[in-house]
């Protein structure tokens, strides 16, 4: 008979190009203790997709199929537990590449049935927020910015199960903009880390790229104009026979993205009357963004929570931890749980 209050959860993540599994342990949340990670295994498909300049969905699904069982085995073994010690399974069920999600969801359902464990589906975007719950459990309410290759969204988090999306990108996600600009600059995929590294040697004020503020009170983002501005600038410079150091272009573009991300996040915190901000998702690994957030935290006295870099990009630790909290709140799914490509934050 499955226990009703899981305290050792296996998390599974296959929404894009990382096959990941993790075991997280519930500590005493009444004492404010954060969950403890017993293992965190990520098998990246990066090298496979690199040559195509982006993730190829069909290849991603096939690679997940090859990796999923070895990755889960490794996560359980590294945690020093056996399947019989587990008390629940959490799996990313939405949003993402549907063929990739299906691999994780089907595996999780099969294991839940075989091992007689409760199952819960986790929204990947909300999952990212829980990368900030590893060494400390942030207090509610807080304003979360999830900024990744597929999403740029501001979520007012009131509790594990109550939250409201208060801003989102109207076009490209910030990570997508990093990847597209990296391609323009002739850098590899994924572009974010490459732009970040190059920008360290560039002048962020070399080119004043536009910042899309949108309507005065808007908490939405827009990055497609910025990407076009970089393209137009490069074409014009080329026509005029001017050379602009690629380091300066990278630094100026990155500055524009980070400026707007920080400005809107702080504005959202102010509008919703909270002095706590959590920033997560792949782009939160960006060194300039982390620097700006730390600066504003000190200047404005806002508490800023940013996960360690290893937990910013896709992983299953964040899924296991959100799963722990969802189980604690009594949330469960049955074996009809399905993968969904583009469900909203829910
Ligand atoms: O969270 P993630 O691994 O996957 C999604 O859920 O999308 O985020 C991947 C995105 C990519 O667009 C990548 O270029 C970006 O995060 N990224 C970065 C950095 N590291 C990863 N962007 C800027 N600076 C970085 N250091
Ligand atoms: Zn992600």
Coordinates of C-alpha atoms and ligand atoms in Angstrom, one line a residue:
X1 CA 0.0 0.0 0.0
X2 CA 1.5 3.4 -1.0
X3 CA 2.2 5.8 1.8
X4 CA 0.2 8.9 1.7
X5 CA 2.8 11.5 2.7
X6 CA 5.8 10.9 0.4
X7 CA 9.2 12.0 1.8
X8 CA 11.5 10.4 -0.7
X9 CA 10.5 11.4 -4.3
X10 CA 12.0 10.4 -7.6
X11 CA 11.8 13.2 -10.1
X12 CA 11.9 12.7 -13.9
X13 CA 12.5 15.4 -16.5
X14 CA 12.4 14.9 -20.3
X15 CA 10.7 18.1 -21.6
X16 CA 13.5 19.1 -24.1
X17 CA 17.0 17.8 -24.6
X18 CA 18.1 16.7 -21.2
X19 CA 17.2 13.3 -19.8
X20 CA 17.3 13.8 -16.0
X21 CA 16.4 12.0 -12.8
X22 CA 16.8 12.9 -9.2
X23 CA 15.9 11.7 -5.7
X24 CA 14.9 14.4 -3.2
X25 CA 14.2 13.9 0.5
X26 CA 11.6 15.9 2.5
X27 CA 13.1 17.4 5.6
X28 CA 11.0 18.9 8.3
X29 CA 9.1 21.7 6.5
X30 CA 7.4 22.7 9.7
X31 CA 10.9 23.6 10.9
X32 CA 11.5 25.5 7.7
X33 CA 14.0 23.0 6.5
X34 CA 14.6 22.8 2.8
X35 CA 14.5 19.5 0.9
X36 CA 17.8 17.7 0.6
X37 CA 19.0 16.4 -2.8
X38 CA 20.2 12.8 -2.6
X39 CA 21.1 12.6 -6.3
X40 CA 20.8 14.7 -9.5
X41 CA 21.7 13.0 -12.7
X42 CA 21.5 14.9 -16.1
X43 CA 22.3 13.3 -19.4
X44 CA 22.5 16.0 -22.0
X45 CA 21.9 15.6 -25.7
X46 CA 23.7 18.9 -26.5
X47 CA 26.4 17.3 -28.6
X48 CA 23.8 15.6 -30.8
X49 CA 21.7 18.7 -31.5
X50 CA 24.6 21.1 -31.8
X51 CA 25.3 20.3 -35.4
X52 CA 21.7 21.2 -36.3
X53 CA 21.9 24.6 -34.5
X54 CA 18.9 23.7 -32.2
X55 CA 16.9 20.9 -30.8
X56 CA 15.5 18.4 -33.3
X57 CA 12.3 17.0 -31.6
X58 CA 12.3 13.6 -33.2
X59 CA 16.0 13.0 -32.3
X60 CA 15.3 14.3 -28.8
X61 CA 12.5 11.6 -28.2
X62 CA 14.7 8.8 -29.5
X63 CA 17.7 9.9 -27.3
X64 CA 15.4 10.1 -24.2
X65 CA 14.2 6.5 -24.9
X66 CA 17.9 5.3 -24.9
X67 CA 18.8 7.3 -21.7
X68 CA 15.8 7.2 -19.5
X69 CA 16.3 3.8 -17.7
X70 CA 20.1 4.1 -17.1
X71 CA 19.6 7.7 -15.9
X72 CA 16.8 6.7 -13.4
X73 CA 18.9 3.7 -12.2
X74 CA 21.9 6.0 -11.7
X75 CA 19.8 8.5 -9.7
X76 CA 18.4 5.8 -7.4
X77 CA 21.8 4.1 -6.9
X78 CA 23.6 7.4 -6.3
X79 CA 21.0 8.3 -3.7
X80 CA 21.9 5.1 -1.9
X81 CA 18.3 3.9 -1.9
X82 CA 16.3 1.1 -3.6
X83 CA 12.9 1.4 -5.4
X84 CA 11.3 0.1 -2.2
X85 CA 12.5 3.1 -0.2
X86 CA 10.8 5.6 -2.6
X87 CA 7.5 7.1 -1.6
X88 CA 6.4 9.0 -4.8
X89 CA 7.2 9.8 -8.4
X90 CA 7.1 13.3 -9.9
X91 CA 7.4 13.8 -13.6
X92 CA 7.4 16.8 -15.9
X93 CA 4.2 16.5 -17.9
X94 CA 3.9 19.9 -19.5
X95 CA 4.9 22.1 -21.4
X96 CA 7.6 21.0 -23.7
X97 CA 8.2 18.9 -26.8
X98 CA 5.4 16.4 -26.7
X99 CA 7.3 13.5 -28.0
X100 CA 10.0 14.1 -25.4
X101 CA 7.6 14.6 -22.6
X102 CA 5.8 11.3 -23.4
X103 CA 8.9 9.3 -22.7
X104 CA 9.2 10.7 -19.2
X105 CA 5.5 10.5 -18.5
X106 CA 5.1 6.9 -19.8
X107 CA 8.1 5.8 -17.8
X108 CA 6.9 7.5 -14.6
X109 CA 3.4 5.9 -15.0
X110 CA 5.0 2.4 -15.6
X111 CA 7.2 2.7 -12.5
X112 CA 4.3 4.1 -10.3
X113 CA 2.2 1.1 -11.3
X114 CA 5.0 -1.4 -10.9
X115 CA 6.3 0.0 -7.6
X116 CA 2.8 1.0 -6.2
X117 CA 3.8 4.6 -5.7
X118 CA 1.7 7.8 -6.0
X119 CA 2.4 9.9 -9.1
X120 CA 2.2 13.7 -9.7
X121 CA 2.7 15.6 -13.0
X122 CA 4.8 18.8 -12.7
X123 CA 4.6 21.9 -14.8
X124 CA 8.1 22.5 -16.1
X125 CA 7.9 26.3 -15.7
X126 CA 6.8 26.0 -12.1
X127 CA 9.4 23.3 -11.7
X128 CA 12.2 25.8 -12.5
X129 CA 11.1 27.9 -9.5
X130 CA 11.9 25.0 -7.2
X131 CA 15.6 25.0 -8.1
X132 CA 15.5 27.8 -5.6
X133 CA 14.3 25.5 -2.9
X134 CA 17.4 23.4 -2.5
X135 CA 19.5 24.8 0.2
X136 CA 16.9 27.1 1.7
X137 CA 13.1 27.1 1.5
X138 CA 12.1 30.7 0.4
X139 CA 9.1 32.1 2.3
X140 CA 5.9 33.0 0.4
X141 CA 4.9 35.3 -1.1
X142 CA 7.6 36.1 -3.7
X143 CA 7.9 37.2 -7.3
X144 CA 9.4 34.6 -9.5
X145 CA 11.0 35.2 -12.9
X146 CA 11.4 32.1 -14.9
X147 CA 13.6 32.9 -17.8
X148 CA 14.7 30.1 -20.2
X149 CA 14.9 29.1 -23.8
X150 CA 11.1 28.5 -24.0
X151 CA 9.7 30.9 -21.4
X152 CA 10.0 34.3 -19.9
X153 CA 7.3 34.6 -17.3
X154 CA 6.7 36.5 -14.0
X155 CA 4.7 34.5 -11.5
X156 CA 3.5 35.9 -8.2
X157 CA 3.9 32.9 -5.9
X158 CA 1.5 32.9 -2.9
X159 CA 1.9 29.3 -1.9
X160 CA 2.9 26.0 -3.6
X161 CA -0.6 25.7 -5.1
X162 CA -1.6 29.4 -5.4
X163 CA 0.1 31.6 -8.0
X164 CA -0.7 34.1 -10.6
X165 CA 1.1 34.9 -13.9
X166 CA 1.5 38.7 -13.9
X167 CA 3.8 39.1 -17.0
X168 CA 5.1 37.1 -19.9
X169 CA 6.9 37.5 -23.2
X170 CA 4.8 38.6 -26.1
X171 CA 7.2 37.0 -28.6
X172 CA 10.6 35.4 -28.1
X173 CA 11.7 34.0 -24.8
X174 CA 14.9 35.7 -23.5
X175 CA 16.9 32.4 -23.9
X176 CA 15.6 32.2 -27.5
X177 CA 16.9 35.7 -28.1
X178 CA 20.3 34.7 -26.7
X179 CA 20.4 31.7 -29.0
X180 CA 19.3 33.7 -32.1
X181 CA 21.8 36.5 -31.5
X182 CA 24.5 34.0 -30.9
X183 CA 23.8 32.5 -34.3
X184 CA 24.0 36.0 -35.9
X185 CA 27.4 36.5 -34.2
X186 CA 28.6 33.1 -35.5
X187 CA 28.7 31.5 -32.1
X188 CA 27.6 27.9 -31.3
X189 CA 24.4 26.4 -29.8
X190 CA 23.2 27.0 -27.2
X191 CA 24.0 30.6 -27.5
X192 CA 23.5 31.9 -24.0
X193 CA 26.7 30.5 -22.4
X194 CA 28.7 31.6 -25.5
X195 CA 27.4 35.2 -25.4
X196 CA 27.9 35.3 -21.7
X197 CA 31.6 34.2 -22.1
X198 CA 32.3 36.6 -24.9
X199 CA 30.5 39.5 -23.3
X200 CA 33.0 39.4 -20.4
X201 CA 35.6 40.9 -22.8
X202 CA 33.3 43.5 -24.4
X203 CA 31.9 47.0 -23.7
X204 CA 28.3 46.8 -22.6
X205 CA 27.8 50.5 -23.6
X206 CA 29.4 50.2 -27.1
X207 CA 26.0 50.0 -28.8
X208 CA 22.8 51.3 -27.2
X209 CA 20.3 48.6 -28.2
X210 CA 16.6 49.3 -27.6
X211 CA 14.9 48.2 -24.4
X212 CA 11.2 47.3 -25.0
X213 CA 9.4 48.8 -22.0
X214 CA 5.9 48.3 -23.6
X215 CA 3.0 50.2 -21.9
X216 CA 4.0 52.1 -18.8
X217 CA 2.5 49.6 -16.2
X218 CA 3.1 46.5 -18.3
X219 CA 5.0 43.6 -16.8
X220 CA 5.2 41.9 -20.2
X221 CA 8.4 41.4 -22.2
X222 CA 9.3 41.6 -25.8
X223 CA 12.7 40.5 -27.2
X224 CA 12.1 40.0 -31.0
X225 CA 12.7 43.7 -31.7
X226 CA 16.1 43.5 -29.9
X227 CA 17.2 40.5 -31.9
X228 CA 16.2 42.4 -35.1
X229 CA 18.0 45.5 -33.9
X230 CA 21.2 43.5 -33.5
X231 CA 20.8 42.1 -37.1
X232 CA 20.1 45.6 -38.6
X233 CA 23.1 47.1 -36.8
X234 CA 25.4 44.3 -38.1
X235 CA 24.1 44.7 -41.7
X236 CA 24.5 48.5 -41.6
X237 CA 28.0 48.3 -40.1
X238 CA 29.0 45.8 -42.8
X239 CA 27.6 48.0 -45.6
X240 CA 29.6 50.9 -44.2
X241 CA 32.7 48.9 -44.0
X242 CA 32.9 49.3 -40.2
X243 CA 34.0 46.5 -37.9
X244 CA 32.4 46.3 -34.5
X245 CA 34.1 43.9 -32.1
X246 CA 31.9 40.9 -31.6
X247 CA 32.7 41.1 -27.9
X248 CA 31.1 44.6 -27.8
X249 CA 28.0 43.4 -29.6
X250 CA 27.6 40.4 -27.3
X251 CA 28.1 42.6 -24.2
X252 CA 25.7 45.4 -25.5
X253 CA 23.0 42.8 -26.4
X254 CA 23.3 41.0 -23.1
X255 CA 23.1 44.3 -21.2
X256 CA 19.9 45.2 -22.9
X257 CA 18.3 41.8 -22.0
X258 CA 19.5 41.9 -18.4
X259 CA 18.4 45.5 -17.9
X260 CA 14.8 44.8 -18.9
X261 CA 14.6 41.5 -17.0
X262 CA 15.8 43.1 -13.8
X263 CA 13.7 46.3 -14.2
X264 CA 10.5 44.4 -14.9
X265 CA 11.1 41.9 -12.1
X266 CA 11.7 44.6 -9.5
X267 CA 8.7 46.5 -10.8
X268 CA 6.5 43.4 -10.4
X269 CA 7.8 42.9 -6.9
X270 CA 6.9 46.5 -6.1
X271 CA 3.5 46.4 -7.7
X272 CA 2.6 43.2 -5.9
X273 CA 4.0 44.5 -2.6
X274 CA 6.7 41.8 -2.0
X275 CA 10.3 42.3 -1.2
X276 CA 11.4 38.8 -2.2
X277 CA 12.4 37.8 -5.7
X278 CA 13.4 34.4 -7.1
X279 CA 15.0 34.1 -10.6
X280 CA 15.3 30.7 -12.3
X281 CA 15.6 29.0 -15.7
X282 CA 18.5 28.6 -18.0
X283 CA 19.1 32.4 -18.5
X284 CA 19.4 32.8 -14.7
X285 CA 22.9 31.2 -15.2
X286 CA 23.9 34.4 -16.9
X287 CA 26.8 36.0 -15.0
X288 CA 25.7 39.6 -15.8
X289 CA 22.1 39.0 -14.8
X290 CA 23.3 37.4 -11.5
X291 CA 25.6 40.4 -10.9
X292 CA 22.8 43.0 -11.6
X293 CA 20.4 41.1 -9.3
X294 CA 22.9 40.9 -6.5
X295 CA 23.6 44.7 -6.9
X296 CA 19.9 45.6 -6.8
X297 CA 19.4 43.4 -3.9
X298 CA 22.0 45.2 -1.9
X299 CA 20.9 48.7 -3.2
X300 CA 17.2 48.2 -2.7
X301 CA 17.1 45.8 0.2
X302 CA 15.1 43.2 -1.8
X303 CA 15.9 39.6 -1.0
X304 CA 17.0 37.9 -4.2
X305 CA 17.1 34.1 -4.5
X306 CA 19.0 32.6 -7.5
X307 CA 19.7 28.9 -7.7
X308 CA 23.2 27.6 -8.1
X309 CA 24.3 27.6 -11.7
X310 CA 24.1 23.8 -12.0
X311 CA 20.3 23.9 -11.2
X312 CA 19.4 26.9 -13.5
X313 CA 19.2 24.8 -16.7
X314 CA 16.9 21.8 -17.1
X315 CA 17.3 19.1 -14.4
X316 CA 15.1 16.7 -12.4
X317 CA 16.0 18.0 -8.9
X318 CA 13.6 20.9 -9.4
X319 CA 10.9 18.4 -10.5
X320 CA 11.5 16.1 -7.5
X321 CA 11.4 19.1 -5.1
X322 CA 8.2 20.5 -6.5
X323 CA 6.8 17.0 -6.4
X324 CA 7.6 16.7 -2.7
X325 CA 5.7 19.9 -2.0
X326 CA 2.7 18.9 -4.2
X327 CA 2.5 15.6 -2.5
X328 CA 2.6 17.4 0.9
X329 CA -0.4 19.5 -0.3
X330 CA -2.3 16.4 -1.3
X331 CA -1.9 16.8 -5.0
X332 CA -1.9 13.5 -7.0
X333 CA -2.4 12.3 -10.6
X334 CA -3.7 9.0 -11.7
X335 CA -2.4 6.8 -14.5
X336 CA -4.3 8.8 -17.0
X337 CA -1.7 11.6 -16.7
X338 CA -0.8 12.8 -20.1
X339 CA 1.9 14.9 -21.7
X340 CA 0.9 18.3 -23.0
X341 CA 3.0 20.5 -25.3
X342 CA 1.9 24.0 -24.4
X343 CA -0.3 24.1 -21.4
X344 CA -0.2 27.4 -19.5
X345 CA 1.4 27.7 -16.0
X346 CA -0.9 25.5 -13.9
Ligands
LIG1 O1 16.0 26.2 -18.7 P1 16.6 25.7 -19.9 O2 17.8 24.7 -19.8 O3 15.6 25.1 -20.9 C1 14.3 25.6 -21.2 O4 13.4 25.3 -20.3 O5 14.2 26.3 -22.1 O6 17.2 27.0 -20.7 C2 18.0 27.0 -21.8 C3 18.2 28.4 -22.3 C4 18.9 28.4 -23.6 O7 18.3 29.4 -24.4 C5 20.3 28.9 -23.3 O8 20.9 29.7 -24.3 C6 20.0 29.8 -22.0 O9 19.1 29.0 -21.3 N1 21.3 29.9 -21.2 C7 21.8 31.1 -21.0 C8 23.0 30.8 -20.2 N2 23.0 29.5 -19.9 C9 22.0 29.0 -20.6 N3 21.5 32.3 -21.4 C10 22.3 33.4 -21.0 N4 23.5 33.2 -20.3 C11 23.8 31.9 -19.8 N5 24.9 31.8 -19.1
LIG2 ZN1 13.6 24.6 -18.6

